[in-house]
Short mmCIF file of C-alpha atoms in Angstrom, two decimals:
data_model
loop_
_atom_site.label_atom_id
_atom_site.label_comp_id
_atom_site.label_asym_id
_atom_site.label_seq_id
_atom_site.Cartn_x
_atom_site.Cartn_y
_atom_site.Cartn_z
CA MET A 793 -149.17 -143.08 -1.19
CA THR A 794 -148.23 -139.46 -0.15
CA GLN A 795 -147.81 -136.27 -2.53
CA SER A 796 -144.01 -136.74 -2.09
CA ASP A 797 -144.47 -140.30 -2.76
CA ARG A 798 -146.16 -139.49 -6.02
CA ARG A 799 -143.97 -136.55 -7.06
CA ILE A 800 -140.62 -139.30 -6.74
CA HIS A 801 -142.51 -141.82 -8.53
CA LEU A 802 -143.41 -139.66 -11.36
CA ILE A 803 -140.22 -138.18 -11.60
CA LYS A 804 -138.23 -141.45 -11.39
CA GLU A 805 -140.30 -142.56 -14.36
CA LEU A 806 -139.90 -139.52 -16.46
CA LEU A 807 -135.97 -139.87 -15.87
CA ALA A 808 -135.83 -143.36 -16.66
CA GLU A 809 -137.60 -142.46 -20.31
CA GLU A 810 -134.54 -140.74 -21.64
CA PRO A 811 -131.14 -142.04 -21.61
CA GLN A 812 -129.45 -138.83 -21.04
CA TYR A 813 -131.05 -138.58 -17.43
CA ARG A 814 -129.65 -141.72 -16.09
CA GLY A 815 -127.77 -141.24 -13.07
CA TYR A 816 -129.51 -138.07 -12.42
CA LYS A 817 -129.80 -137.19 -8.60
CA ILE A 818 -133.25 -136.03 -7.26
CA PRO A 819 -132.81 -133.10 -5.28
CA GLY A 820 -133.93 -133.64 -1.46
CA ASP A 821 -136.35 -130.45 -1.03
CA GLU A 822 -140.11 -130.15 -2.03
CA TYR A 823 -139.27 -126.83 -4.07
CA SER A 824 -136.63 -128.10 -6.44
CA GLN A 825 -138.57 -131.60 -6.46
CA LYS A 826 -141.57 -129.69 -8.07
CA ARG A 827 -139.57 -127.83 -10.31
CA LEU A 828 -137.86 -130.95 -11.85
CA LEU A 829 -141.06 -132.40 -12.36
CA ARG A 830 -142.60 -129.58 -13.94
CA ALA A 831 -139.40 -129.34 -16.37
CA LEU A 832 -139.78 -132.69 -17.27
CA ILE A 833 -143.42 -132.56 -17.85
CA ASN A 834 -142.43 -129.67 -20.20
CA VAL A 835 -140.02 -131.18 -22.30
CA ARG A 836 -141.64 -134.28 -22.76
CA LEU A 837 -142.37 -134.87 -26.55
CA PRO A 838 -146.19 -136.49 -27.15
CA LYS A 839 -145.41 -140.00 -26.90
CA PRO A 840 -147.39 -143.09 -25.07
CA ILE A 841 -146.99 -143.71 -21.52
CA SER A 842 -148.32 -146.28 -19.33
CA ASP A 843 -151.64 -146.35 -17.46
CA GLU A 844 -149.95 -146.33 -14.16
CA PHE A 845 -147.92 -143.25 -14.59
CA LEU A 846 -151.06 -141.44 -15.69
CA LYS A 847 -153.18 -142.77 -12.91
CA ILE A 848 -150.25 -141.44 -10.56
CA GLN A 849 -149.83 -138.18 -12.33
CA ASP A 850 -153.74 -137.35 -12.30
CA GLU A 851 -154.01 -138.23 -8.31
CA TYR A 852 -150.86 -135.82 -7.94
CA LEU A 853 -152.09 -132.82 -10.10
CA ARG A 854 -155.72 -132.98 -8.88
CA GLU A 855 -154.21 -132.76 -5.12
CA GLU A 856 -152.00 -130.00 -6.22
CA THR A 857 -154.63 -127.92 -7.63
CA LEU A 858 -156.97 -128.46 -4.72
CA ARG A 859 -153.91 -127.16 -2.30
CA LYS A 860 -153.90 -124.05 -4.38
CA GLY A 861 -157.52 -123.63 -3.94
CA ILE A 862 -160.18 -123.68 -6.67
CA THR A 863 -162.63 -121.22 -7.78
CA ASP A 864 -165.89 -121.67 -9.04
CA ILE A 865 -167.78 -119.84 -11.32
CA ARG A 866 -170.77 -120.11 -9.39
CA ASP A 867 -169.20 -118.08 -6.26
CA LEU A 868 -168.47 -115.18 -8.95
CA ALA A 869 -170.61 -112.05 -9.14
CA PRO A 870 -171.35 -110.73 -12.40
CA VAL A 871 -170.26 -107.07 -13.55
CA ARG A 872 -172.70 -107.03 -16.40
CA ASP A 873 -175.38 -109.47 -17.40
CA GLY A 874 -173.49 -112.77 -18.37
CA ILE A 875 -169.93 -110.87 -17.72
CA TYR A 876 -167.60 -111.75 -14.83
CA LEU A 877 -164.05 -110.37 -14.08
CA TRP A 878 -161.92 -112.64 -12.07
CA GLN A 879 -158.08 -112.47 -10.80
CA GLY A 880 -156.43 -115.30 -10.31
CA ASP A 881 -154.59 -118.08 -11.61
CA ILE A 882 -157.05 -119.56 -14.61
CA THR A 883 -155.82 -123.44 -14.03
CA THR A 884 -157.88 -123.07 -10.54
CA LEU A 885 -160.87 -121.90 -12.11
CA ARG A 886 -163.91 -124.27 -12.07
CA CYS A 887 -166.14 -123.38 -15.31
CA GLY A 888 -166.71 -124.99 -18.42
CA ALA A 889 -163.67 -124.07 -20.48
CA ILE A 890 -160.86 -121.78 -19.99
CA VAL A 891 -158.88 -120.19 -23.08
CA ASN A 892 -155.31 -121.18 -23.53
CA ALA A 893 -153.04 -118.75 -25.47
CA ALA A 894 -151.14 -121.02 -27.46
CA ASN A 895 -148.59 -121.09 -30.37
CA SER A 896 -149.16 -122.21 -34.08
CA ALA A 897 -147.67 -125.71 -32.88
CA LEU A 898 -150.61 -126.06 -30.41
CA LEU A 899 -148.61 -128.58 -28.31
CA GLY A 900 -147.68 -126.41 -25.27
CA CYS A 901 -144.46 -124.57 -23.88
CA PHE A 902 -141.52 -126.80 -24.42
CA ALA A 903 -139.45 -124.24 -22.04
CA PRO A 904 -138.97 -125.89 -18.81
CA ASN A 905 -140.91 -123.72 -16.13
CA HIS A 906 -141.48 -120.95 -18.01
CA GLY A 907 -143.97 -118.37 -16.72
CA CYS A 908 -146.30 -118.23 -19.90
CA ILE A 909 -150.10 -119.63 -19.67
CA ASP A 910 -149.53 -122.24 -22.30
CA ASN A 911 -146.90 -123.65 -19.87
CA ALA A 912 -149.32 -123.56 -16.72
CA ILE A 913 -152.26 -125.13 -18.49
CA HIS A 914 -150.23 -127.98 -20.13
CA THR A 915 -148.42 -128.59 -16.71
CA TYR A 916 -151.24 -129.14 -14.76
CA SER A 917 -153.60 -130.63 -17.10
CA GLY A 918 -151.04 -133.27 -17.30
CA ILE A 919 -149.37 -135.23 -20.10
CA GLN A 920 -152.72 -136.23 -21.73
CA LEU A 921 -153.29 -132.85 -22.78
CA ARG A 922 -150.22 -132.57 -25.16
CA LEU A 923 -150.90 -135.81 -26.53
CA ALA A 924 -154.75 -134.92 -27.38
CA CYS A 925 -153.41 -131.47 -29.23
CA ASN A 926 -150.66 -133.82 -30.83
CA GLU A 927 -153.46 -135.96 -32.43
CA ILE A 928 -155.36 -132.81 -33.57
CA MET A 929 -152.44 -131.41 -35.28
CA GLN A 930 -151.21 -134.57 -36.93
CA LYS A 931 -154.77 -135.01 -38.32
CA GLN A 932 -154.58 -131.34 -39.38
CA GLY A 933 -151.37 -131.51 -41.04
CA HIS A 934 -149.84 -127.84 -40.48
CA GLU A 935 -149.86 -125.52 -38.03
CA GLU A 936 -152.72 -123.63 -36.37
CA GLU A 937 -153.68 -120.29 -38.23
CA THR A 938 -153.77 -117.39 -36.24
CA GLY A 939 -157.15 -116.39 -35.23
CA THR A 940 -158.47 -120.00 -35.06
CA ALA A 941 -159.04 -122.23 -32.26
CA LYS A 942 -159.33 -126.04 -31.39
CA ILE A 943 -161.02 -127.31 -28.08
CA THR A 944 -159.68 -130.35 -25.86
CA PRO A 945 -160.62 -132.14 -22.57
CA ALA A 946 -159.11 -130.49 -19.75
CA PHE A 947 -158.06 -133.55 -18.41
CA ASN A 948 -156.86 -132.51 -14.38
CA LEU A 949 -157.58 -129.15 -14.72
CA PRO A 950 -160.97 -128.01 -12.56
CA CYS A 951 -162.77 -127.17 -15.76
CA ASP A 952 -164.34 -129.15 -18.49
CA TYR A 953 -162.56 -128.06 -21.74
CA VAL A 954 -159.56 -126.11 -22.90
CA ILE A 955 -159.93 -124.33 -25.98
CA HIS A 956 -156.51 -123.46 -27.51
CA THR A 957 -156.26 -119.96 -29.86
CA VAL A 958 -153.18 -118.50 -31.44
CA GLY A 959 -153.23 -114.83 -31.27
CA PRO A 960 -151.16 -112.58 -33.02
CA ILE A 961 -147.78 -111.66 -32.27
CA VAL A 962 -147.18 -107.62 -32.62
CA GLY A 963 -143.84 -106.77 -34.40
CA TRP A 964 -142.60 -102.92 -34.12
CA ARG A 965 -146.13 -101.57 -34.62
CA LEU A 966 -149.70 -102.70 -33.89
CA THR A 967 -151.49 -103.05 -36.99
CA GLU A 968 -155.33 -103.28 -38.38
CA LYS A 969 -154.47 -106.96 -39.46
CA ASP A 970 -153.14 -107.50 -35.67
CA LYS A 971 -156.73 -106.25 -33.94
CA LYS A 972 -158.80 -108.23 -36.73
CA GLN A 973 -156.81 -111.30 -35.87
CA LEU A 974 -157.18 -110.64 -31.94
CA ALA A 975 -161.02 -110.22 -32.54
CA SER A 976 -161.18 -113.60 -34.52
CA CYS A 977 -159.46 -115.42 -31.71
CA TYR A 978 -162.24 -114.40 -29.23
CA ARG A 979 -165.39 -115.04 -31.75
CA SER A 980 -163.65 -118.70 -32.50
CA CYS A 981 -163.31 -119.73 -29.03
CA LEU A 982 -167.01 -118.43 -28.44
CA GLU A 983 -168.52 -120.21 -31.37
CA LEU A 984 -166.38 -123.27 -30.60
CA ALA A 985 -167.45 -123.10 -26.99
CA ASP A 986 -171.32 -122.74 -28.14
CA LYS A 987 -170.52 -125.48 -30.75
CA ASN A 988 -170.06 -127.77 -27.92
CA ARG A 989 -172.69 -126.59 -25.44
CA VAL A 990 -170.06 -125.14 -23.01
CA GLY A 991 -171.79 -122.91 -20.52
CA SER A 992 -169.26 -120.80 -19.57
CA ILE A 993 -165.93 -119.51 -21.15
CA ALA A 994 -162.90 -118.02 -19.14
CA PHE A 995 -160.78 -115.72 -21.34
CA CYS A 996 -157.06 -115.00 -20.64
CA CYS A 997 -155.54 -111.69 -21.79
CA ILE A 998 -154.72 -113.22 -25.24
CA SER A 999 -151.56 -111.89 -27.09
CA THR A 1000 -150.49 -109.59 -24.44
CA GLY A 1001 -147.11 -110.11 -22.60
CA GLU A 1002 -145.00 -112.49 -24.70
CA PHE A 1003 -146.84 -111.61 -28.01
CA HIS A 1004 -146.92 -107.79 -27.47
CA PHE A 1005 -150.28 -106.73 -28.12
CA PRO A 1006 -150.60 -103.23 -26.12
CA ASN A 1007 -152.94 -104.49 -22.74
CA ASP A 1008 -155.22 -101.26 -23.32
CA GLU A 1009 -156.02 -102.06 -26.94
CA ALA A 1010 -156.09 -106.10 -26.27
CA ALA A 1011 -158.88 -105.57 -23.51
CA GLU A 1012 -160.82 -103.08 -25.70
CA ILE A 1013 -161.03 -105.50 -28.39
CA ALA A 1014 -161.85 -108.41 -25.70
CA ILE A 1015 -164.80 -106.74 -24.40
CA ARG A 1016 -166.47 -105.55 -27.79
CA THR A 1017 -165.85 -108.92 -29.36
CA VAL A 1018 -167.47 -110.73 -26.85
CA GLU A 1019 -170.56 -108.18 -26.49
CA GLU A 1020 -170.84 -108.15 -30.22
CA TYR A 1021 -171.16 -111.86 -30.33
CA ARG A 1022 -173.56 -112.22 -27.58
CA ALA A 1023 -175.89 -109.53 -29.07
CA GLN A 1024 -175.72 -111.01 -32.41
CA THR A 1025 -175.89 -114.63 -31.78
CA HIS A 1026 -178.29 -114.44 -28.45
CA SER A 1027 -176.05 -116.68 -27.06
CA GLU A 1028 -176.32 -117.12 -23.16
CA ILE A 1029 -172.97 -118.17 -22.79
CA LYS A 1030 -171.05 -116.94 -19.59
CA VAL A 1031 -167.64 -115.11 -20.04
CA ILE A 1032 -165.16 -114.50 -17.62
CA PHE A 1033 -162.44 -112.12 -18.48
CA ASN A 1034 -159.54 -113.89 -16.16
CA VAL A 1035 -156.84 -111.41 -15.21
CA PHE A 1036 -153.77 -112.10 -13.54
CA LYS A 1037 -151.56 -108.69 -13.50
CA ASP A 1038 -153.19 -105.79 -11.54
CA THR A 1039 -152.19 -103.62 -14.66
CA ASP A 1040 -154.80 -105.83 -16.44
CA LEU A 1041 -157.35 -105.63 -13.66
CA LYS A 1042 -157.54 -101.60 -13.58
CA ILE A 1043 -157.93 -101.71 -17.47
CA TYR A 1044 -160.77 -104.09 -17.51
CA LYS A 1045 -162.45 -102.84 -14.28
CA LYS A 1046 -162.32 -98.98 -15.96
CA LEU A 1047 -163.66 -100.50 -19.28
CA LEU A 1048 -166.42 -102.63 -17.56
CA GLY A 1049 -167.50 -100.06 -15.36
CA ALA A 1050 -166.53 -102.18 -12.38
CA ASP A 1051 -164.32 -99.83 -10.54
#
């Protein structure tokens, strides 16, 4: 089965699940097919699906990630003892765990083809991730609190785990509460990683972007919290600060002395 065959099969299966999609014509070009498949995965509610679908989905997603290229933490050079800085797509990073900037529902982004990291992680992990998150939330019985974290398998991502944390949403001005909650996100993720014997963790820029936390202050809190945690607990966990934007790369380089 080729990637094209897999993609069309998956689209047909997802379209067939919902009566409102009946008669929908699948586009003929690869780009439009990929966007349609991603959109269908994004909007799908957490419900059971066949083993055959999962097998084909897993083959498809792993091949897509291989084509994008995987970066292994073993190939990165630390900028400080146990601290790394890497710019790139976090869904292609092979390490112990990657951190997802989640919302309080913890089910992933439902907006079709949205550009947030929550959307990307759920897209390339596969629909199993939303199912796993839903199981956690059903048992918990309430929304995830800001500053806390949960861990799941990574499924089709090259990392081992995904750690989901809910960062603060900044209003018209940054408050001390926002700062404390962001620090709590980083510490909660580190504690959860160590509890699960995860050897390395990659942090995205939590709460920046959609949640409006100022990038420079967010980076300062991230680095300070990680270094305090490692010093206080004597943890040997390796920490990757993953950035996507050039702006964040410049900020982290300056703060880490990696210019």
